[in-house]
PDB file of C-alpha atoms in Angstrom:
ATOM      1  CA  MET A  13       1.532  46.186  35.223  1.00 86.00           C
ATOM      2  CA  ASP A  14      -1.350  47.863  33.415  1.00 89.00           C
ATOM      3  CA  PRO A  15      -3.786  45.504  31.660  1.00 90.00           C
ATOM      4  CA  TRP A  16      -3.467  47.346  28.326  1.00 90.00           C
ATOM      5  CA  LEU A  17       0.290  46.721  28.392  1.00 93.00           C
ATOM      6  CA  VAL A  18      -0.255  43.005  29.020  1.00 94.00           C
ATOM      7  CA  TRP A  19      -2.634  42.859  26.038  1.00 93.00           C
ATOM      8  CA  LEU A  20      -0.129  44.788  23.906  1.00 94.00           C
ATOM      9  CA  ILE A  21       2.713  42.411  24.796  1.00 94.00           C
ATOM     10  CA  THR A  22       0.417  39.460  24.070  1.00 93.00           C
ATOM     11  CA  ALA A  23      -0.443  40.951  20.671  1.00 94.00           C
ATOM     12  CA  VAL A  24       3.249  41.388  19.794  1.00 94.00           C
ATOM     13  CA  LEU A  25       4.112  37.841  20.892  1.00 95.00           C
ATOM     14  CA  LEU A  26       1.243  36.391  18.867  1.00 93.00           C
ATOM     15  CA  GLY A  27       2.286  38.470  15.854  1.00 91.00           C
ATOM     16  CA  VAL A  28       5.856  37.182  16.077  1.00 93.00           C
ATOM     17  CA  ALA A  29       4.607  33.607  16.463  1.00 93.00           C
ATOM     18  CA  GLU A  30       2.470  34.088  13.326  1.00 90.00           C
ATOM     19  CA  ILE A  31       5.570  34.998  11.343  1.00 91.00           C
ATOM     20  CA  PHE A  32       7.030  31.577  12.124  1.00 90.00           C
ATOM     21  CA  THR A  33       3.872  29.499  11.666  1.00 87.00           C
ATOM     22  CA  LEU A  34       2.001  31.230   8.796  1.00 79.00           C
ATOM     23  CA  THR A  35      -1.312  29.737   9.950  1.00 80.00           C
ATOM     24  CA  ALA A  36      -3.235  33.032   9.891  1.00 81.00           C
ATOM     25  CA  ALA A  37      -4.769  32.068  13.262  1.00 88.00           C
ATOM     26  CA  LEU A  38      -2.126  33.500  15.563  1.00 91.00           C
ATOM     27  CA  GLY A  39      -2.063  36.761  13.635  1.00 89.00           C
ATOM     28  CA  LEU A  40      -5.821  37.115  14.048  1.00 90.00           C
ATOM     29  CA  LEU A  41      -5.522  36.374  17.756  1.00 93.00           C
ATOM     30  CA  GLY A  42      -2.781  39.007  17.936  1.00 94.00           C
ATOM     31  CA  GLY A  43      -5.119  41.482  16.251  1.00 93.00           C
ATOM     32  CA  ALA A  44      -7.820  40.622  18.782  1.00 95.00           C
ATOM     33  CA  ALA A  45      -5.336  41.221  21.604  1.00 95.00           C
ATOM     34  CA  LEU A  46      -4.379  44.581  20.055  1.00 95.00           C
ATOM     35  CA  ILE A  47      -8.025  45.684  19.880  1.00 96.00           C
ATOM     36  CA  THR A  48      -8.505  44.511  23.457  1.00 96.00           C
ATOM     37  CA  ALA A  49      -5.450  46.555  24.502  1.00 95.00           C
ATOM     38  CA  ALA A  50      -7.195  49.644  23.149  1.00 95.00           C
ATOM     39  CA  PHE A  51     -10.340  48.846  25.151  1.00 95.00           C
ATOM     40  CA  ALA A  52      -8.216  48.218  28.266  1.00 95.00           C
ATOM     41  CA  ALA A  53      -6.474  51.577  27.782  1.00 94.00           C
ATOM     42  CA  ILE A  54      -9.897  53.278  27.687  1.00 94.00           C
ATOM     43  CA  GLY A  55     -10.630  51.736  31.078  1.00 91.00           C
ATOM     44  CA  PHE A  56     -12.851  48.718  30.433  1.00 93.00           C
ATOM     45  CA  PRO A  57     -12.844  46.279  33.380  1.00 94.00           C
ATOM     46  CA  LEU A  58     -11.207  42.844  32.969  1.00 93.00           C
ATOM     47  CA  PRO A  59     -14.429  40.854  32.343  1.00 94.00           C
ATOM     48  CA  TRP A  60     -15.326  43.228  29.499  1.00 95.00           C
ATOM     49  CA  GLN A  61     -11.794  42.979  28.121  1.00 94.00           C
ATOM     50  CA  LEU A  62     -12.080  39.189  28.040  1.00 95.00           C
ATOM     51  CA  LEU A  63     -15.461  39.484  26.318  1.00 96.00           C
ATOM     52  CA  VAL A  64     -14.018  41.853  23.676  1.00 95.00           C
ATOM     53  CA  PHE A  65     -11.060  39.526  23.088  1.00 96.00           C
ATOM     54  CA  THR A  66     -13.340  36.483  22.783  1.00 95.00           C
ATOM     55  CA  LEU A  67     -15.721  38.170  20.352  1.00 96.00           C
ATOM     56  CA  VAL A  68     -13.022  39.666  18.126  1.00 95.00           C
ATOM     57  CA  ALA A  69     -10.974  36.445  18.115  1.00 94.00           C
ATOM     58  CA  THR A  70     -14.027  34.336  17.269  1.00 94.00           C
ATOM     59  CA  VAL A  71     -15.072  36.599  14.406  1.00 93.00           C
ATOM     60  CA  GLY A  72     -11.502  36.656  13.110  1.00 91.00           C
ATOM     61  CA  VAL A  73     -10.905  32.916  13.228  1.00 89.00           C
ATOM     62  CA  VAL A  74     -14.349  31.876  11.986  1.00 92.00           C
ATOM     63  CA  PHE A  75     -14.902  34.459   9.230  1.00 91.00           C
ATOM     64  CA  LEU A  76     -11.594  36.091   8.266  1.00 88.00           C
ATOM     65  CA  ARG A  77      -9.182  33.131   8.480  1.00 86.00           C
ATOM     66  CA  PRO A  78     -10.850  31.069   5.698  1.00 87.00           C
ATOM     67  CA  VAL A  79     -10.741  34.085   3.391  1.00 86.00           C
ATOM     68  CA  ALA A  80      -7.082  34.732   4.235  1.00 80.00           C
ATOM     69  CA  LEU A  81      -6.135  31.095   3.624  1.00 79.00           C
ATOM     70  CA  ARG A  82      -7.855  31.098   0.231  1.00 81.00           C
ATOM     71  CA  HIS A  83      -5.793  34.120  -0.794  1.00 78.00           C
ATOM     72  CA  LEU A  84      -2.541  32.757   0.611  1.00 75.00           C
ATOM     73  CA  SER A  85      -2.670  29.487  -1.323  1.00 75.00           C
ATOM     74  CA  PRO A  86      -4.837  29.646  -4.436  1.00 69.00           C
ATOM     75  CA  PRO A  87      -5.541  26.215  -5.932  1.00 71.00           C
ATOM     76  CA  GLN A  88      -3.443  25.174  -8.884  1.00 68.00           C
ATOM     77  CA  SER A  89      -5.873  25.416 -11.763  1.00 70.00           C
ATOM     78  CA  GLU A  90      -3.829  23.785 -14.513  1.00 76.00           C
ATOM     79  CA  ARG A  91      -1.508  20.822 -14.673  1.00 75.00           C
ATOM     80  CA  PHE A  92       1.517  20.993 -16.942  1.00 78.00           C
ATOM     81  CA  GLY A  93       3.849  18.519 -18.606  1.00 80.00           C
ATOM     82  CA  VAL A  94       3.362  14.838 -17.903  1.00 81.00           C
ATOM     83  CA  ASP A  95       1.082  15.651 -14.939  1.00 82.00           C
ATOM     84  CA  ALA A  96      -1.507  16.811 -17.466  1.00 83.00           C
ATOM     85  CA  LEU A  97      -1.586  13.319 -19.000  1.00 88.00           C
ATOM     86  CA  VAL A  98      -2.683  11.572 -15.805  1.00 91.00           C
ATOM     87  CA  GLY A  99      -6.368  10.733 -16.116  1.00 89.00           C
ATOM     88  CA  GLU A 100      -6.383  11.022 -19.909  1.00 92.00           C
ATOM     89  CA  ALA A 101      -7.585   8.286 -22.228  1.00 94.00           C
ATOM     90  CA  ALA A 102      -5.045   6.355 -24.272  1.00 95.00           C
ATOM     91  CA  HIS A 103      -5.306   3.868 -27.129  1.00 96.00           C
ATOM     92  CA  VAL A 104      -3.241   0.677 -26.915  1.00 96.00           C
ATOM     93  CA  THR A 105      -1.152   0.256 -30.095  1.00 96.00           C
ATOM     94  CA  ALA A 106       0.858  -2.788 -28.975  1.00 96.00           C
ATOM     95  CA  GLU A 107      -0.225  -5.271 -26.312  1.00 95.00           C
ATOM     96  CA  VAL A 108       0.427  -3.922 -22.805  1.00 95.00           C
ATOM     97  CA  THR A 109       1.515  -6.195 -19.963  1.00 94.00           C
ATOM     98  CA  GLY A 110       3.217  -5.687 -16.640  1.00 91.00           C
ATOM     99  CA  LEU A 111       6.530  -5.703 -18.535  1.00 93.00           C
ATOM    100  CA  GLY A 112       5.793  -3.343 -21.415  1.00 93.00           C
ATOM    101  CA  GLY A 113       3.766  -2.254 -24.386  1.00 95.00           C
ATOM    102  CA  ARG A 114       2.846   0.875 -26.384  1.00 96.00           C
ATOM    103  CA  VAL A 115      -0.014   3.369 -26.146  1.00 97.00           C
ATOM    104  CA  ARG A 116      -1.002   6.517 -28.011  1.00 96.00           C
ATOM    105  CA  ILE A 117      -1.795   9.460 -25.723  1.00 93.00           C
ATOM    106  CA  GLY A 118      -3.002  12.616 -27.420  1.00 87.00           C
ATOM    107  CA  GLY A 119      -1.247  11.881 -30.691  1.00 88.00           C
ATOM    108  CA  GLU A 120       2.063  10.767 -29.162  1.00 91.00           C
ATOM    109  CA  GLU A 121       3.191   7.199 -28.726  1.00 95.00           C
ATOM    110  CA  TRP A 122       4.418   6.218 -25.277  1.00 95.00           C
ATOM    111  CA  SER A 123       5.915   3.112 -23.768  1.00 96.00           C
ATOM    112  CA  ALA A 124       3.449   1.650 -21.299  1.00 96.00           C
ATOM    113  CA  ARG A 125       3.003  -0.934 -18.588  1.00 95.00           C
ATOM    114  CA  ALA A 126      -0.175  -2.274 -17.038  1.00 95.00           C
ATOM    115  CA  TYR A 127      -0.899  -0.667 -13.674  1.00 94.00           C
ATOM    116  CA  ASP A 128      -2.024  -4.091 -12.481  1.00 91.00           C
ATOM    117  CA  GLU A 129       0.947  -6.252 -13.452  1.00 90.00           C
ATOM    118  CA  THR A 130      -1.247  -9.348 -13.869  1.00 92.00           C
ATOM    119  CA  LEU A 131      -3.281  -7.778 -16.694  1.00 92.00           C
ATOM    120  CA  VAL A 132      -2.700  -8.289 -20.405  1.00 94.00           C
ATOM    121  CA  ILE A 133      -4.321  -5.479 -22.380  1.00 94.00           C
ATOM    122  CA  PRO A 134      -4.754  -6.246 -26.100  1.00 95.00           C
ATOM    123  CA  ALA A 135      -4.105  -3.740 -28.898  1.00 94.00           C
ATOM    124  CA  GLY A 136      -7.084  -1.564 -29.749  1.00 93.00           C
ATOM    125  CA  THR A 137      -8.271  -1.236 -26.136  1.00 94.00           C
ATOM    126  CA  THR A 138      -8.956   2.165 -24.614  1.00 95.00           C
ATOM    127  CA  VAL A 139      -7.195   2.665 -21.287  1.00 96.00           C
ATOM    128  CA  ASP A 140      -6.826   5.390 -18.666  1.00 95.00           C
ATOM    129  CA  VAL A 141      -3.421   6.783 -17.759  1.00 95.00           C
ATOM    130  CA  ILE A 142      -3.062   6.232 -14.017  1.00 94.00           C
ATOM    131  CA  GLU A 143       0.493   7.442 -13.547  1.00 93.00           C
ATOM    132  CA  ILE A 144       3.592   8.487 -15.481  1.00 93.00           C
ATOM    133  CA  LYS A 145       6.919   7.074 -14.320  1.00 92.00           C
ATOM    134  CA  GLY A 146       9.786   8.532 -16.280  1.00 90.00           C
ATOM    135  CA  SER A 147       8.803   8.015 -19.911  1.00 90.00           C
ATOM    136  CA  THR A 148       6.457   5.093 -19.215  1.00 94.00           C
ATOM    137  CA  ALA A 149       2.710   5.411 -18.765  1.00 94.00           C
ATOM    138  CA  LEU A 150       1.054   3.120 -16.259  1.00 95.00           C
ATOM    139  CA  VAL A 151      -2.377   2.331 -17.681  1.00 96.00           C
ATOM    140  CA  TYR A 152      -5.565   0.523 -16.680  1.00 95.00           C
ATOM    141  CA  PRO A 153      -8.396  -0.600 -18.996  1.00 95.00           C
ATOM    142  CA  ARG A 154     -11.544   1.491 -19.047  1.00 89.00           C
ATOM    143  CA  GLU A 155     -14.633  -0.155 -17.600  1.00 77.00           C
TER     144      GLU A 155
END
């Protein structure tokens, strides 16, 4: 079997594998195999083919893959709903314990519990919202 055909089959197999994995690495390796198939068709000897494959694959994986991954999954820039409240400051309006209490978060009053169930947080204290469970804010006093 001609070497260019082996490289071409390898490129197709790597391309198909990329469809199932979505890692961007196998697709780049498939592209390197495709370029190497072209060099093999021209008549490059096997050691040169391996060198071409190695160079193209290295450049692809080291330089192109990080760029591709950034474009495939852009970071979520904004949090919405109750997720946006996590990390916010709150003002305790009624004593908060491990069993219950009330806090004001951004102008709204929420039921609250102490994140550390052994704490008793008096009214008037500023706390951080650690987590939201249902309609209850889990809070911890600011240091």
